[in-house]
Structure formats: C-alpha cells, structure tokens
Short mmCIF file of C-alpha atoms in Angstrom, two decimals:
data_model
loop_
_atom_site.label_atom_id
_atom_site.label_comp_id
_atom_site.label_asym_id
_atom_site.label_seq_id
_atom_site.Cartn_x
_atom_site.Cartn_y
_atom_site.Cartn_z
CA MET A 18 5.24 19.63 75.77
CA ARG A 19 2.36 18.28 77.32
CA LEU A 20 1.84 21.87 79.34
CA LYS A 21 2.08 23.82 75.51
CA TYR A 22 -0.19 21.34 73.58
CA LEU A 23 -2.37 21.36 76.92
CA ALA A 24 -2.83 25.10 76.43
CA ALA A 25 -3.25 25.46 72.50
CA GLY A 26 -6.43 23.12 72.31
CA LEU A 27 -7.83 25.43 75.64
CA LEU A 28 -7.32 28.20 73.49
CA SER A 29 -9.01 26.44 70.48
CA LEU A 30 -11.95 25.64 71.99
CA CYS A 31 -12.20 28.53 73.44
CA ALA A 32 -12.12 30.31 70.36
CA ALA A 33 -14.75 27.39 69.34
CA SER A 34 -17.12 29.13 72.01
CA VAL A 35 -16.65 32.58 70.87
CA TRP A 36 -17.73 31.40 67.57
CA ALA A 37 -20.59 29.32 68.12
CA ASP A 38 -21.97 32.04 71.34
CA ALA A 39 -21.61 35.14 68.37
CA ARG A 40 -23.17 32.80 65.66
CA GLN A 41 -26.25 32.22 68.71
CA ASN A 42 -26.35 36.09 69.51
CA ILE A 43 -27.14 36.78 65.56
CA ALA A 44 -29.05 34.09 64.83
CA GLN A 45 -30.99 35.27 67.75
CA SER A 46 -31.21 39.09 66.10
CA LEU A 47 -32.32 37.43 62.91
CA GLU A 48 -34.98 35.79 63.99
CA ARG A 49 -36.54 38.70 65.61
CA LEU A 50 -36.28 40.86 62.93
CA GLN A 51 -38.06 37.52 61.24
CA PHE A 52 -35.25 37.34 58.64
CA PRO A 53 -35.93 34.77 56.31
CA VAL A 54 -32.68 33.23 55.13
CA PRO A 55 -29.85 30.98 57.70
CA ILE A 56 -27.00 31.79 58.03
CA SER A 57 -24.30 29.72 56.32
CA ALA A 58 -21.20 30.84 58.70
CA VAL A 59 -20.27 33.57 60.38
CA SER A 60 -16.38 34.74 60.20
CA GLU A 61 -14.22 37.76 61.09
CA SER A 62 -14.52 40.95 58.51
CA PRO A 63 -11.64 42.91 57.98
CA VAL A 64 -12.92 45.61 60.43
CA GLU A 65 -12.17 45.43 63.88
CA GLY A 66 -15.43 44.09 66.44
CA LEU A 67 -16.94 43.77 62.99
CA HIS A 68 -18.03 39.77 61.68
CA GLN A 69 -19.48 38.82 58.43
CA VAL A 70 -21.73 36.75 58.48
CA GLN A 71 -22.27 34.83 55.32
CA LEU A 72 -25.92 33.90 54.35
CA ASP A 73 -27.83 30.52 52.59
CA ASN A 74 -28.37 33.02 49.56
CA GLY A 75 -24.89 33.97 49.09
CA LYS A 76 -24.83 36.93 50.72
CA VAL A 77 -23.50 38.57 53.79
CA ILE A 78 -24.46 40.94 56.32
CA TYR A 79 -21.86 41.98 59.38
CA ALA A 80 -22.87 41.98 62.93
CA THR A 81 -21.43 42.26 66.16
CA ALA A 82 -20.37 39.87 68.10
CA ASP A 83 -23.38 40.06 70.61
CA GLY A 84 -26.26 40.54 67.58
CA ARG A 85 -26.86 43.91 68.64
CA HIS A 86 -25.85 46.01 65.92
CA LEU A 87 -26.57 44.61 62.43
CA ILE A 88 -24.99 45.90 58.90
CA GLN A 89 -27.09 45.50 55.95
CA GLY A 90 -24.34 47.27 53.15
CA VAL A 91 -21.60 47.14 51.30
CA LEU A 92 -18.32 46.63 52.46
CA LEU A 93 -15.30 48.73 50.57
CA SER A 94 -11.29 49.13 51.64
CA VAL A 95 -9.88 52.10 49.84
CA GLY A 96 -5.49 51.97 49.52
CA ASP A 97 -3.32 52.83 47.58
CA ASP A 98 -4.42 50.52 44.65
CA GLY A 99 -7.74 51.52 44.57
CA VAL A 100 -10.87 50.98 46.26
CA ARG A 101 -12.18 46.59 46.25
CA ASN A 102 -16.10 45.66 47.03
CA LEU A 103 -14.94 43.31 49.60
CA THR A 104 -18.59 42.20 49.80
CA ALA A 105 -18.96 40.99 46.36
CA GLU A 106 -15.61 39.37 46.38
CA VAL A 107 -17.06 37.16 48.90
CA GLU A 108 -20.51 36.90 47.52
CA ALA A 109 -18.46 35.95 44.52
CA GLU A 110 -15.79 33.35 45.97
CA GLN A 111 -19.38 31.65 47.03
CA ALA A 112 -21.69 31.66 44.13
CA ARG A 113 -17.67 30.58 42.09
CA GLN A 114 -17.68 27.77 44.66
CA VAL A 115 -21.18 26.50 43.91
CA LEU A 116 -21.73 26.51 40.41
CA ALA A 117 -18.31 24.65 39.99
CA ALA A 118 -20.00 21.80 41.74
CA LEU A 119 -22.77 21.45 39.93
CA PRO A 120 -22.35 18.74 37.76
CA ALA A 121 -21.20 19.31 34.40
CA GLU A 122 -23.73 16.64 32.93
CA GLN A 123 -27.04 18.26 34.53
CA LEU A 124 -26.14 21.80 32.65
CA VAL A 125 -26.66 22.29 28.56
CA VAL A 126 -23.34 23.71 27.50
CA PHE A 127 -22.09 24.75 24.33
CA ALA A 128 -18.74 24.27 24.08
CA PRO A 129 -15.52 25.78 21.77
CA GLU A 130 -13.26 23.04 21.31
CA GLN A 131 -10.52 24.77 22.97
CA PRO A 132 -12.51 27.78 25.72
CA LYS A 133 -11.10 30.46 27.38
CA THR A 134 -12.94 30.53 29.83
CA HIS A 135 -16.99 29.91 30.84
CA ILE A 136 -20.23 31.25 31.82
CA THR A 137 -22.95 29.58 32.95
CA VAL A 138 -25.91 31.73 32.30
CA PHE A 139 -29.65 31.29 34.33
CA THR A 140 -32.04 31.18 31.06
CA ASP A 141 -35.90 31.67 30.65
CA VAL A 142 -36.27 29.60 27.11
CA ASP A 143 -39.15 32.54 26.18
CA CYS A 144 -37.56 35.91 27.68
CA GLY A 145 -36.41 37.68 24.79
CA TYR A 146 -33.00 38.42 25.66
CA CYS A 147 -32.73 34.80 26.53
CA ARG A 148 -33.21 34.22 22.94
CA LYS A 149 -30.94 37.19 21.63
CA LEU A 150 -28.05 36.28 23.96
CA HIS A 151 -28.72 32.26 23.15
CA GLU A 152 -28.85 33.54 18.86
CA GLU A 153 -25.09 34.63 19.40
CA VAL A 154 -24.08 31.64 20.79
CA GLY A 155 -21.95 30.44 18.02
CA GLN A 156 -20.05 33.57 18.62
CA LEU A 157 -19.43 33.90 22.08
CA ASN A 158 -17.81 30.29 21.34
CA ASP A 159 -15.25 31.52 18.20
CA LEU A 160 -14.48 33.70 20.76
CA GLY A 161 -13.44 30.86 23.48
CA ILE A 162 -15.85 31.53 25.44
CA GLU A 163 -18.05 27.62 26.40
CA VAL A 164 -21.67 28.51 27.82
CA ARG A 165 -23.01 26.16 30.34
CA TYR A 166 -27.04 27.00 30.40
CA ALA A 167 -28.75 26.29 34.07
CA ALA A 168 -32.73 26.82 34.18
CA PHE A 169 -34.81 29.30 35.32
CA PRO A 170 -38.36 29.44 34.56
CA ARG A 171 -39.82 32.71 35.23
CA ALA A 172 -42.98 31.99 35.74
CA GLY A 173 -42.30 29.26 38.27
CA LEU A 174 -41.78 25.79 38.32
CA GLN A 175 -46.12 24.93 37.21
CA SER A 176 -45.85 27.33 33.90
CA ALA A 177 -46.03 25.88 30.30
CA THR A 178 -42.05 27.21 30.15
CA ALA A 179 -41.12 25.24 32.89
CA ARG A 180 -42.38 22.34 31.15
CA THR A 181 -41.14 23.05 27.99
CA MET A 182 -37.68 23.23 29.57
CA GLN A 183 -37.90 20.37 31.41
CA SER A 184 -38.73 18.74 27.56
CA VAL A 185 -35.03 19.84 26.82
CA TRP A 186 -33.46 18.80 29.51
CA CYS A 187 -34.69 14.93 28.87
CA ALA A 188 -34.25 15.78 25.39
CA ASP A 189 -31.87 12.96 23.32
CA ASP A 190 -30.06 16.48 21.92
CA GLN A 191 -30.24 18.96 24.42
CA GLN A 192 -28.50 21.49 22.64
CA THR A 193 -30.82 21.44 19.37
CA ALA A 194 -33.72 21.57 21.53
CA MET A 195 -32.72 24.40 23.47
CA THR A 196 -32.33 26.42 20.25
CA ASN A 197 -35.66 25.02 19.09
CA ALA A 198 -36.80 26.30 21.83
CA LYS A 199 -36.00 29.95 21.74
CA GLN A 200 -36.61 29.71 18.54
CA GLY A 201 -40.07 29.51 19.61
CA LYS A 202 -40.83 26.54 17.80
CA ARG A 203 -41.82 23.50 19.30
CA VAL A 204 -39.79 20.81 21.27
CA SER A 205 -40.94 17.02 21.68
CA ALA A 206 -42.11 16.22 25.19
CA ALA A 207 -40.06 14.38 26.83
CA SER A 208 -39.33 13.24 31.04
CA CYS A 209 -36.75 12.24 33.23
CA GLU A 210 -35.19 12.75 35.79
CA ASP A 211 -34.66 16.66 35.01
CA PRO A 212 -32.68 19.47 37.52
CA VAL A 213 -35.09 22.17 36.69
CA ALA A 214 -36.61 22.71 40.20
CA GLU A 215 -33.33 22.13 41.82
CA GLN A 216 -31.09 24.65 39.70
CA TYR A 217 -34.21 26.97 39.36
CA SER A 218 -34.38 26.58 43.41
CA LEU A 219 -30.16 27.01 43.06
CA GLY A 220 -30.71 30.31 40.86
CA SER A 221 -33.30 32.07 43.84
CA ARG A 222 -30.35 31.03 46.51
CA LEU A 223 -27.62 32.99 44.18
CA GLY A 224 -30.13 35.59 43.94
CA VAL A 225 -31.00 35.53 40.43
CA GLN A 226 -34.26 37.72 40.02
CA GLY A 227 -34.74 38.36 35.72
CA THR A 228 -33.08 36.63 32.92
CA PRO A 229 -30.40 36.12 31.46
CA ALA A 230 -28.16 35.96 34.58
CA ILE A 231 -24.83 35.73 33.70
CA PHE A 232 -22.29 34.34 36.39
CA PHE A 233 -18.48 34.63 34.90
CA ALA A 234 -15.72 31.42 36.29
CA ASN A 235 -14.99 34.00 38.78
CA GLY A 236 -18.84 33.79 40.26
CA ARG A 237 -19.54 37.47 39.70
CA LEU A 238 -22.97 37.79 38.50
CA LEU A 239 -23.44 39.92 35.19
CA PRO A 240 -27.92 40.39 35.45
CA GLY A 241 -29.19 40.36 31.60
CA TYR A 242 -28.01 40.12 28.41
CA LYS A 243 -24.56 42.48 26.64
CA PRO A 244 -23.68 42.10 22.57
CA ALA A 245 -21.23 39.22 22.53
CA GLN A 246 -17.69 40.77 21.50
CA GLN A 247 -18.53 42.68 25.10
CA LEU A 248 -19.18 39.82 27.38
CA ALA A 249 -16.57 38.20 25.46
CA ALA A 250 -14.29 40.82 26.16
CA GLU A 251 -15.93 40.25 30.26
CA ALA A 252 -15.73 36.47 31.11
CA ILE A 253 -11.97 36.68 30.04
CA ALA A 254 -11.00 39.34 32.06
CA ASN A 255 -13.25 37.70 35.17
CA LYS A 256 -12.44 33.57 34.27
#
C-alpha cells in the first residue's frame, strides 16, 4: 500500500515538473518576442502536444511544451453537434469568473424586482451609444435584465469624463447621477475611494476597446450597442 502511495506521489511530482518546465519554456519564448502580457496558467488543450496558455488579460494562445511553436488564433471543434469555438469558451469563462468576483457595491446597478439574468456594461458617460443604451435601461429591466455598470472612461483617467464618473460613483444616489451624466446634465462633484481606475484597468485586461462593452452572465462579450429587445434575448440565451 505504501508503494502505491509512493508511486502516485512520484507521478504527481513528475507531472508538476513537466507543467513547470512547459510554462517556463513558453514564458521564455514570449519574452523573446517581447510579448507584453504575462501568463496566468498553462494547461492541456484538446489537441495532443499542444498546450493552452491563458494570459493575464483573459486571452488564450497555444504552444508546444518546448515553447518553440506558438499559435495565436481560434481553436474550433467540429463534430456531429456542430462547430464550437473552444477558444472563445475558455476566454468567456475567465471573464465570467473575474466579473462574478466584482463586489456589487462597486457597480452602479439598475435592477428589476425579479431579474432573469444580468449584463455587466463597461460604460463611458459621454459615449453616444452608451447614452442610447441607457435610455433603454427601463425596457431592459421590464424584460427581466439587470444592468450592472462598470466604469471605462475612454479618454483615460485624467479626462473630464473620468472625473464626472468618479462623482457618479461617489454620489449618494448613483442611479440618478448616472442618468444625469448620460443626459449631459451637470453632476455635483463628489469624492470618495471610488473604483473607476480599478474598473478601467480591469476592462483593459478583459479586452475592452470601446464602449459600451457588454458582458453577458456567461462571460461572453458583446462589443457595442443593440436595441433592448435584441439585447435582452441574447442576455437570456447567454445567462
């Protein structure tokens, strides 16, 4: 019995060593390429001999264990049940976990009484399509969709937009302040330990490049605006 446990332990150590070696080899190759994003995890991919490399920005690439061959692209699975984008599934799951860990009190939330699902929207109060989406938040709530706003001032953290958004997040009534800002009305200056900078950084890590950037409950990203009826249907399909 002791030999059995000893053998299992040795196999586990060997496996850990193999993964550590693969991670080091891949990291060295990325460093040679001056790749700017660090590795968060290395695991097996569905393709024999190819490793799945999860990056700190939520994206996925693939590599051989020696790090000499790297693939940046989409891995598809083609079967009797259709085509699956395996890369998108992994990236969505990473985004889902990150967004699920966001404290609710750090988001500006517009919620129906009985939500069917939610969306997390990285928003900019001066963005035209963000304003159009906000006009339809009431419709989305009526359709059972909870809207959770995270801050993403596109002009950067030193911009007037960022300062307005900091005041929105520090307002006593965040929902009213958000609506006023989206309508171009003045928002009273306020300060606190706001999460605007942290959320801006998080959005960049998750691949947000413009606003509104809408994440469904399953982590799938929808870049840009969609009318309330269409958006609600997609949100429910991706809950």
